[in-house]
Coordinates of C-alpha atoms and ligand atoms in Angstrom, one line a residue:
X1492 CA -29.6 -0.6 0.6
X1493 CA -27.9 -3.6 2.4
X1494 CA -28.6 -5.4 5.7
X1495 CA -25.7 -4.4 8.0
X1496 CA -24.4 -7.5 9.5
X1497 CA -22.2 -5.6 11.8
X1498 CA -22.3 -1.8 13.5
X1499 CA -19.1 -1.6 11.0
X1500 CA -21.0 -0.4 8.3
X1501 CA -22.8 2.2 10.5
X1502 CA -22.7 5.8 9.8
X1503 CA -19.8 8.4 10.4
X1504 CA -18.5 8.5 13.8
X1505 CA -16.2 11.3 13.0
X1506 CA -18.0 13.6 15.6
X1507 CA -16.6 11.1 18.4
X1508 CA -12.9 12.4 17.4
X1509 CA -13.4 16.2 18.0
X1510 CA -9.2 16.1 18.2
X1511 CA -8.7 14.6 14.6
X1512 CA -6.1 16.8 12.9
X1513 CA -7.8 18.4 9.9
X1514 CA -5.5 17.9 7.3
X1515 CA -6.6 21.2 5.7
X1516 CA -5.2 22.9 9.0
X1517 CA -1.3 23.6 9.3
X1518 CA -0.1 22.7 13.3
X1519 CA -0.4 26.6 13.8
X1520 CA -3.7 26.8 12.8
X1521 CA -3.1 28.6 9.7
X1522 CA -5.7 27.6 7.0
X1523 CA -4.8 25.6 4.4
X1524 CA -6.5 27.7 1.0
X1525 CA -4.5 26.8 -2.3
X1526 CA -3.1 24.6 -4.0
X1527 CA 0.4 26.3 -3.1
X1528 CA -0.6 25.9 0.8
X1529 CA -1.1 22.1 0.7
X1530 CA 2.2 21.6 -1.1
X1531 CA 3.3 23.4 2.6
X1532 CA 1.0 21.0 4.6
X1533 CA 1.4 18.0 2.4
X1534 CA 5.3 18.2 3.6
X1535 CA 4.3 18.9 7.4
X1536 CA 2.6 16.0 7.2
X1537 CA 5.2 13.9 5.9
X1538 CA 7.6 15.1 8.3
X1539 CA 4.9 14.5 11.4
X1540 CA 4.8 10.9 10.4
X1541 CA 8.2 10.1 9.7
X1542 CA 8.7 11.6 13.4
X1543 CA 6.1 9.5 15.4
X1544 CA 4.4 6.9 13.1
X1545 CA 6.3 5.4 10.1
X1546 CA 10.3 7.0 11.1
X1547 CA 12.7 8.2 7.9
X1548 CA 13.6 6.2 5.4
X1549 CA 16.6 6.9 3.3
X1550 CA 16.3 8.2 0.2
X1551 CA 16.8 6.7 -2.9
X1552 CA 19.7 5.0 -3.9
X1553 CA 22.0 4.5 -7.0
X1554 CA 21.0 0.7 -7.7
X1555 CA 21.9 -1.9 -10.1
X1556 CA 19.7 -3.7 -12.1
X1557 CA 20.5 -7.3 -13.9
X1558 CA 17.3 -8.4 -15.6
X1559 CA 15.8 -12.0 -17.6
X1560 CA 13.3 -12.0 -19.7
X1561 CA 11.0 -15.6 -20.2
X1562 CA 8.6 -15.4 -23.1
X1563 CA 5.6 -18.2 -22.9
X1564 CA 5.1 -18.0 -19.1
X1565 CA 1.5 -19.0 -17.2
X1566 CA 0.9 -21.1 -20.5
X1567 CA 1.8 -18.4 -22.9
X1568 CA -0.5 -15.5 -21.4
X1569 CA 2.9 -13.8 -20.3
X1570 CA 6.2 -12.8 -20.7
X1571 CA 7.8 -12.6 -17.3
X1572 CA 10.9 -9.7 -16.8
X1573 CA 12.4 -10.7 -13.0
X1574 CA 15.0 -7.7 -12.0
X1575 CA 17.4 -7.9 -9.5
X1576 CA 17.5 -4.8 -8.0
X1577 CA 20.7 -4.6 -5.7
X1578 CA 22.3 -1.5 -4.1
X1579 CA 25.3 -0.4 -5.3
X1580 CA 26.0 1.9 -2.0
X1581 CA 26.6 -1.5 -0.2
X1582 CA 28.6 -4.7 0.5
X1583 CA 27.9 -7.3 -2.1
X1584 CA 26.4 -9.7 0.5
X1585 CA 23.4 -7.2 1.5
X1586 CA 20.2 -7.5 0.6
X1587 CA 18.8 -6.9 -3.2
X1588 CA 15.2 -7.1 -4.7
X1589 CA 13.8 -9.8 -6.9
X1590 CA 11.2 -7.9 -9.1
X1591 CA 9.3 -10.5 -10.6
X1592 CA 6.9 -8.5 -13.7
X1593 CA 4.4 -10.5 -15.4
X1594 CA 3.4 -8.5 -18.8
X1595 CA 0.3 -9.9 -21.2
X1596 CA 1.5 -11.5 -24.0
X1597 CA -0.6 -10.1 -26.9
X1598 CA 0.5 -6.1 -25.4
X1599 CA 4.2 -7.4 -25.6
X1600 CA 3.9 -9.0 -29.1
X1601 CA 1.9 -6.2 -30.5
X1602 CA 4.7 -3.7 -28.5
X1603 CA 2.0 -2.2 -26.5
X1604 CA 2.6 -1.0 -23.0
X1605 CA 0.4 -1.6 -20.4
X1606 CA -0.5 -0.4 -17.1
X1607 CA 1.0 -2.7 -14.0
X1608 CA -0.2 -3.8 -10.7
X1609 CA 2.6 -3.9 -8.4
X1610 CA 1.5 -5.5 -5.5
X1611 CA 3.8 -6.7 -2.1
X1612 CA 3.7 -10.6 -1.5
X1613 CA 4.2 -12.1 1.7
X1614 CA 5.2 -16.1 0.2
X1615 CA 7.9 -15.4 -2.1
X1616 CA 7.5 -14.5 -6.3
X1617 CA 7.5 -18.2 -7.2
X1618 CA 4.0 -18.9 -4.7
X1619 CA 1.9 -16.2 -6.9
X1620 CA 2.1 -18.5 -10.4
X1621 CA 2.5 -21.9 -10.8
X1622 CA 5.7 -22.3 -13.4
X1623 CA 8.9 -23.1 -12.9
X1624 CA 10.5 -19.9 -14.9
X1625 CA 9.4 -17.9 -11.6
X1626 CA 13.0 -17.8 -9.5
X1627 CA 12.5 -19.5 -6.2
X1628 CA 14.7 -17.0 -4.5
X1629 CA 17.3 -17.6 -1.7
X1630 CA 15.0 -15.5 0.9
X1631 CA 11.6 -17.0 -0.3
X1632 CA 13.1 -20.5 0.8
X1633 CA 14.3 -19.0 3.8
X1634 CA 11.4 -16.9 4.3
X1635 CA 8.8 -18.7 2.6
X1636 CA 5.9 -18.2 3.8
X1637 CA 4.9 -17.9 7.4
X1638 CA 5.4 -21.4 8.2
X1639 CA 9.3 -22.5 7.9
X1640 CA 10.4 -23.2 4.4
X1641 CA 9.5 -21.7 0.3
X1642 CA 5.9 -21.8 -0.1
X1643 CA 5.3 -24.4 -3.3
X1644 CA 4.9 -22.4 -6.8
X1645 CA 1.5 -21.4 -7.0
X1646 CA 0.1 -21.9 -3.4
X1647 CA -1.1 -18.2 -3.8
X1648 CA -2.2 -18.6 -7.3
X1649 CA -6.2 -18.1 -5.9
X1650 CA -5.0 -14.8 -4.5
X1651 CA -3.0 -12.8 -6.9
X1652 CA -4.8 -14.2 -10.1
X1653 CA -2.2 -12.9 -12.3
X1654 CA -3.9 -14.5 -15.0
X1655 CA -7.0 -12.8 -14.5
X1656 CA -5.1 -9.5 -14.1
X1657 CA -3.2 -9.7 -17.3
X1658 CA -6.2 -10.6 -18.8
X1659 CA -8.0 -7.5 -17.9
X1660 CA -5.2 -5.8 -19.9
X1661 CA -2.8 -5.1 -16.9
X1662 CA 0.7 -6.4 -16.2
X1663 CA 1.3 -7.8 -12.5
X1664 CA 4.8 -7.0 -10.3
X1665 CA 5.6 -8.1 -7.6
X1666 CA 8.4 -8.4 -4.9
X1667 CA 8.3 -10.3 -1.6
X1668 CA 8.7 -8.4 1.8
X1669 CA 11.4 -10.7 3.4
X1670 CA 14.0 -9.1 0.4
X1671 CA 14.4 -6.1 2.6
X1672 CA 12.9 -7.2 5.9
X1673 CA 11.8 -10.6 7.1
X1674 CA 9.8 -9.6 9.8
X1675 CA 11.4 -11.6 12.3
X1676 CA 11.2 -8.8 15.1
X1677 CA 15.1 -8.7 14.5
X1678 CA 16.1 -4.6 13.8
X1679 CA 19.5 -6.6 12.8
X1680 CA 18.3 -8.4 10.0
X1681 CA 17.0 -7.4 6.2
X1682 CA 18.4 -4.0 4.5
X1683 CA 17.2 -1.3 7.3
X1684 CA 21.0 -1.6 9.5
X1685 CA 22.7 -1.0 6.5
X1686 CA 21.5 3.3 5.8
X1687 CA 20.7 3.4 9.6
X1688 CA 23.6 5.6 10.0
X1689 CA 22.8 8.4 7.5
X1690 CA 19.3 8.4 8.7
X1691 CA 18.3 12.2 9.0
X1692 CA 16.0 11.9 12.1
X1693 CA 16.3 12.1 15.8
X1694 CA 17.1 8.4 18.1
X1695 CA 14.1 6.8 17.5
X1696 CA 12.7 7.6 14.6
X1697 CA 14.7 5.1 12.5
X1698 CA 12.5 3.9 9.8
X1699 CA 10.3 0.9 10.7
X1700 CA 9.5 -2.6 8.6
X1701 CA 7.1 -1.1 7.0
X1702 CA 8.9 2.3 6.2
X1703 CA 11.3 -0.1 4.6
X1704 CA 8.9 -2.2 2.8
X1705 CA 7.8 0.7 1.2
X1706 CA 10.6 2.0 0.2
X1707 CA 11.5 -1.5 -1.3
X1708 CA 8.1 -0.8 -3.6
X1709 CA 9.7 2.6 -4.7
X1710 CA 12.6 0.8 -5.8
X1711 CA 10.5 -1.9 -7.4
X1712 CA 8.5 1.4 -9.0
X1713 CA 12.4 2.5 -10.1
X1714 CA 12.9 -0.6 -11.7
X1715 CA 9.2 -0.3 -13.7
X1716 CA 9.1 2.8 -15.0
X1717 CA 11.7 2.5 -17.5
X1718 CA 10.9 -0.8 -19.0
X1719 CA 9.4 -0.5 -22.3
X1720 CA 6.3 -2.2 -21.5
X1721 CA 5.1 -0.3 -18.8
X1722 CA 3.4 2.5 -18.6
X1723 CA 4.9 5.0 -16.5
X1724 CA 2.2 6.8 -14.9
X1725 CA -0.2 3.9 -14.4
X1726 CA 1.5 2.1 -11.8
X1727 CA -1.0 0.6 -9.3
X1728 CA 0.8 0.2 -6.0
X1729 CA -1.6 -2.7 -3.8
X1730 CA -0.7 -4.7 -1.0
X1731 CA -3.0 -6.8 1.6
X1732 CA -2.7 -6.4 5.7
X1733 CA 1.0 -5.3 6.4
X1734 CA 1.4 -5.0 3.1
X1735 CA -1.4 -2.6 2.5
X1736 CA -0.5 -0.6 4.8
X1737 CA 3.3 -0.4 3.4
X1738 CA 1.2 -0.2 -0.1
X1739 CA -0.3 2.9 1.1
X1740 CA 2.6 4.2 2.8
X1741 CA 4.3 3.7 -0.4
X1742 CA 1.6 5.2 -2.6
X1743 CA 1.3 8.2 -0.3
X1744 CA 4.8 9.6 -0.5
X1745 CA 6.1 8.7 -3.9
X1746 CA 3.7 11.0 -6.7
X1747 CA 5.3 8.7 -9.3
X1748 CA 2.6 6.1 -8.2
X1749 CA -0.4 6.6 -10.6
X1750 CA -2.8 4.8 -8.1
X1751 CA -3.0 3.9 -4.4
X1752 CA -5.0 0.9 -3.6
X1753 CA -4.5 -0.9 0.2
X1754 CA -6.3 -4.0 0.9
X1755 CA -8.0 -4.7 4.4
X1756 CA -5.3 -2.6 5.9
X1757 CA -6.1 -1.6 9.1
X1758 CA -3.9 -0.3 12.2
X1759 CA -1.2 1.4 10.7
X1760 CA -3.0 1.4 7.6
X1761 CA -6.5 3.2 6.3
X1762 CA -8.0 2.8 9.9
X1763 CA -7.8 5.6 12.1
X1764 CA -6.3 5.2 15.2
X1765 CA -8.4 7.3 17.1
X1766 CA -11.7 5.7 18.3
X1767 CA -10.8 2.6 17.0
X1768 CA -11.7 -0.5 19.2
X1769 CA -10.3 -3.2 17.4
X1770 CA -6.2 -2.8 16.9
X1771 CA -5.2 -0.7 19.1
X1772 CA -1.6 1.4 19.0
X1773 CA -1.0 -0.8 22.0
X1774 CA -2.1 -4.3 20.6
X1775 CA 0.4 -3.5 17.2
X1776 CA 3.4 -1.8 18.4
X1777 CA 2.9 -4.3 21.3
X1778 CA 2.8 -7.6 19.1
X1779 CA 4.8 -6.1 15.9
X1780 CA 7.7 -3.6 18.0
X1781 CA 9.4 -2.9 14.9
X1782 CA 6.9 -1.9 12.2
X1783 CA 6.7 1.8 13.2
X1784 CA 9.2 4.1 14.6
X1785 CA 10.3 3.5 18.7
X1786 CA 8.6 6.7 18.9
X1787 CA 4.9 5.6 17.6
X1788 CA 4.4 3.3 20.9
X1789 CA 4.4 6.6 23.2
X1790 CA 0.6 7.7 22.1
X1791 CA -0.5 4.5 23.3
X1792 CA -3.5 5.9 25.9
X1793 CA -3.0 9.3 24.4
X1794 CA -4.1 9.1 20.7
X1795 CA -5.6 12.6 21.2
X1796 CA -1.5 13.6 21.2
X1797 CA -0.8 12.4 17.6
X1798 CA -0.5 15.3 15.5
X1799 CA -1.7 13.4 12.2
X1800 CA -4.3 10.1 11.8
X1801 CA -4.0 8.0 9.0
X1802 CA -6.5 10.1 7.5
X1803 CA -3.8 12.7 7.0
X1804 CA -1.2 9.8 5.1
X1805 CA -4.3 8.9 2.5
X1806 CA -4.6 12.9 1.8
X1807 CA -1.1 12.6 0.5
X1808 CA -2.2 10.6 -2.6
X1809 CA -4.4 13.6 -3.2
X1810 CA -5.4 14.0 -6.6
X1811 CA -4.3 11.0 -7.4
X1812 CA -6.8 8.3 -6.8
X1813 CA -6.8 6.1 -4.0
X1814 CA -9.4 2.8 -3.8
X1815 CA -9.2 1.3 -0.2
X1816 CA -10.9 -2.5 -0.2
X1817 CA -12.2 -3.9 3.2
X1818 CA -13.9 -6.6 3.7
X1819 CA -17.1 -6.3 6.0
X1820 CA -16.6 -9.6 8.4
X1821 CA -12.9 -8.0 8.6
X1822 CA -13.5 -6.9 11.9
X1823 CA -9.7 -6.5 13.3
X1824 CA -9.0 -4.2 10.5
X1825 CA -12.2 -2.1 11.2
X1826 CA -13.6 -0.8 8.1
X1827 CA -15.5 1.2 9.8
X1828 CA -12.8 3.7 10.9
X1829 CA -10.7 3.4 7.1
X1830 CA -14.2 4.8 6.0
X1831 CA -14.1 7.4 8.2
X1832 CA -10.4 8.3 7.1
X1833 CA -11.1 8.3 3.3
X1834 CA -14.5 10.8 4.6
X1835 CA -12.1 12.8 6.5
X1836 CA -9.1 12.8 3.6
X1837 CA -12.0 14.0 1.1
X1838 CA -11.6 17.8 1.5
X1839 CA -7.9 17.9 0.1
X1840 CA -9.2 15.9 -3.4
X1841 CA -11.4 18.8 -3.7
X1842 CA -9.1 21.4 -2.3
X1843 CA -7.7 19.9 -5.5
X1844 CA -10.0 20.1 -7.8
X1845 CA -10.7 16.2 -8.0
X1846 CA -13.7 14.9 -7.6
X1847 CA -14.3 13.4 -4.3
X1848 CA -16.2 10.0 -2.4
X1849 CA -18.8 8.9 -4.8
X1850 CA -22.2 9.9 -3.2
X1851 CA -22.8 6.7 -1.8
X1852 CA -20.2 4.8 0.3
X1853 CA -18.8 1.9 0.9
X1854 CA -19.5 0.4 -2.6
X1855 CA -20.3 -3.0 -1.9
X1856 CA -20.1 -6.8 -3.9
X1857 CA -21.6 -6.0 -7.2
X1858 CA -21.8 -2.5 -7.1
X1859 CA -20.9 -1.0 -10.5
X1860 CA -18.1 1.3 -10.1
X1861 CA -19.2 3.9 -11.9
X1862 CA -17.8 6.4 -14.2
X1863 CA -19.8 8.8 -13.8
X1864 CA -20.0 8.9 -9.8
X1865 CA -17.4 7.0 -8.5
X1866 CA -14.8 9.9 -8.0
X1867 CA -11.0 9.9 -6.6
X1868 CA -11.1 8.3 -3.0
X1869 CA -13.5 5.5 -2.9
X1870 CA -14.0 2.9 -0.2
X1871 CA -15.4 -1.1 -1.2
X1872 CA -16.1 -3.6 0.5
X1873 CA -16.8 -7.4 -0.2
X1874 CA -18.7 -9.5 2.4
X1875 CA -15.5 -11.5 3.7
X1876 CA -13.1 -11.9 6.6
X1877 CA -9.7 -11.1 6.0
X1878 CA -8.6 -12.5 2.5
X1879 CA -7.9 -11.6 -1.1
X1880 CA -9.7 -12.7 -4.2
X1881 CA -10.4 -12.2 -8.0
X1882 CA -13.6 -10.2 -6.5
X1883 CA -11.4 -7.3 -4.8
X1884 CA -8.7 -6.9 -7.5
X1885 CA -12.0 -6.5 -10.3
X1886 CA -13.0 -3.7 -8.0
X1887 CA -9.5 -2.0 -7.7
X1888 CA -9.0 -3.0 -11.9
X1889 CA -12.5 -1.6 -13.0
X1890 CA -11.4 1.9 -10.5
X1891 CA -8.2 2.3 -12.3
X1892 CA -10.1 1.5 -15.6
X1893 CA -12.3 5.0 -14.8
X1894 CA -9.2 6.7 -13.8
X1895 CA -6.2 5.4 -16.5
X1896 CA -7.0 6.1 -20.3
X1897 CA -8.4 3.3 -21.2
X1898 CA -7.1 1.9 -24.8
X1899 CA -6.2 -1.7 -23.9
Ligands
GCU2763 C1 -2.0 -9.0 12.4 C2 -1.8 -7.6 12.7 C3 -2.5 -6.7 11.6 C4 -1.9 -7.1 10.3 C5 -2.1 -8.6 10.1 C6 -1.5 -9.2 8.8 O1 -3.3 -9.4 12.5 O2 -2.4 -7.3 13.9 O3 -2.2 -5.3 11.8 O4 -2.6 -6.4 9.3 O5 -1.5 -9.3 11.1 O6 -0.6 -8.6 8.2 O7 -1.9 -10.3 8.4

């Protein structure tokens, strides 16, 4: 066993949330019994969050695609593919997505395809390798980082170790948030204005930044699948902070997304809201207005209200598998209540007929993840503060190892 530094790693404190929606429970009451049933409550709860969490996002549209293709990249370990991904629904001068996909040299030479990690980036494509062939892209020098100005090629080289990740046999993708919201607190700015109008909800339940960051992942998944090189069903949708929890949000309603696997997500993320005493609905819709829907900020001193937890979004990955990482001095994200949600999401995996939490949770450090045990929700956990490293994506690697077919 380990010491707990913290009371995050303490046991269950599900019984404090008597009210937490059991997502094998339709609003009525009704239980949820098949298969058929949870395709019924799987939608419910869709619809629940797009009303008072996340808001509706548009569905997908016809896009265009240009793409260039670099062999020799990351001192020959890659061949980099960077799509532009622009919408063909809208003026010329809106926004598009730069799809930067980083695929392991030996599986492209031998025509292999490979499974891909597509995770969200924060700094802009060109900060996640150091060489030049990566575009420095009009937003990433606008929206570079979160100081003013492009981040310098490579500065999150420590993080994303896309070497490391192609040389585990997987190709990396990536796209940076600003391409279809900056997150300046500006609803004016980034892609969401432009389908605001043919959004099917209610005033206020316009989709959110990270509704729309999402949905920029979806796209970045449209762009994937097709591409020789990829392997279709073993796309690994990942993101860290905001974007985990656009990661997961992504991962949750799009089944085309082979694997689900938020990083140190928190509010908004894999953390419950109820009985949570670190980010509260106040301290996130208060600091970050328009991440959720205007409608989310109303169950601020009434969480009890809120028909669904974030336990109910993780159940939506159900039977596909879902690996949330946490790190255990992460206190703001509170581990200790995404744990609790990936306990009470468990039920539908085996509603499903997956295998559920491996017997003992939160795998931590070194902890082998297991074949045999680990099953198709897992929590991990690393002994750091908020951060990324080559630690966490081994974890999230060696899961979809157990869960993808193998043969690299
Ligand atoms: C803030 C915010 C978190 C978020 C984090 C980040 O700390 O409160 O919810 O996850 O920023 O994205 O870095």
């Amino acid at each position: 066993m380990h010491t707990d530094p913290t009371d995050l790693r303490g046991p269950s404190r599900l019984e404090r949330c008597p009210d937490l929606p059991d997502p094998l429970e339709f609003r009525d009451g009704t239980p949820v019994e098949s298969t058929a049933d949870w395709r019924d409550r799987r939608a419910e709860i869709r619809q629940l969050l797009r009303q008072h969490v996340y808001g509706y996002a548009p569905g997908a549209p016809e896009t265009e695609m240009t793409t260039e293709r670099t062999a020799g990249v990351c001192d020959g370990a890659a061949t980099l593919v960077e799509t532009e991904i622009s919408f063909a629904d809208l003026p010329p001068d809106a926004p598009s997505i730069t799809l930067a996909v980083f695929l392991p040299s030996d599986a492209v030479e031998a025509g292999r395809s490979v499974p891909v990690l597509l995770g969200l980036n924060w700094g802009g494509n060109h900060a996640a390798v150091d060489d030049p062939a990566v575009t420095i892209t009009e937003t990433a020098r606008e929206h570079g980082g979160r100081e003013e100005g492009a981040a310098e090629r490579g500065v999150a080289a420590d993080y994303w170790c896309v070497e490391h990740v192609l040389s585990r046999g997987y190709g990396f993708a990536t796209y940076q948030s600003a391409d279809v919201d900056p997150d300046s607190g500006d609803p004016g700015e980034g892609i969401r204005p432009y389908y605001d109008d043919e959004l099917p909800g209610p005033p206020g339940t316009e989709w959110g930044v990270l509704a729309a960051w999402a949905w920029g992942l979806q796209r970045c998944v449209d762009a994937l699948r097709p591409m020789d090189s990829v392997r279709a069903e073993e796309i690994i949708v990942f993101g860290h902070s905001r974007c985990g929890k656009a990661a997961l949000l992504a991962g949750a309603t799009d089944e085309r997304i082979g694997l689900v696997a938020p990083h140190q997500s928190g509010t908004g993320g894999m953390a419950l809201n109820r009985d949570n005493d670190q980010e509260g609905i106040d301290d996130i819709t208060g600091a970050f207005p328009g991440w959720f829907a205007d409608t989310f900020a109303a169950f601020d001193g009434q969480v009890e209200r809120l028909p669904v937890d974030q336990h109910c979004l993780a159940a939506l990955v159900a039977p596909r598998p879902l690996i949330d990482t946490a790190g255990a001095r992460d206190y703001w994200t509170n581990p200790g209540r995404a744990l609790d949600a990936v306990r009470a999401a468990e039920p539908v995996w085996e509603l499903l007929g997956a295998e559920g939490i491996a017997d003992d949770l939160p795998l931590y450090g070194d902890d082998e993840i297991d074949p045999e045990t680990v099953g198709s929700i897992c929590h991990y956990r690393r002994e750091t503060a908020h951060t990324l490293n080559e630690g966490y994506l081994d974890a999230v690697l060696d899961f979809a190892d157990v869960h993808f077919d193998g043969a690299r």
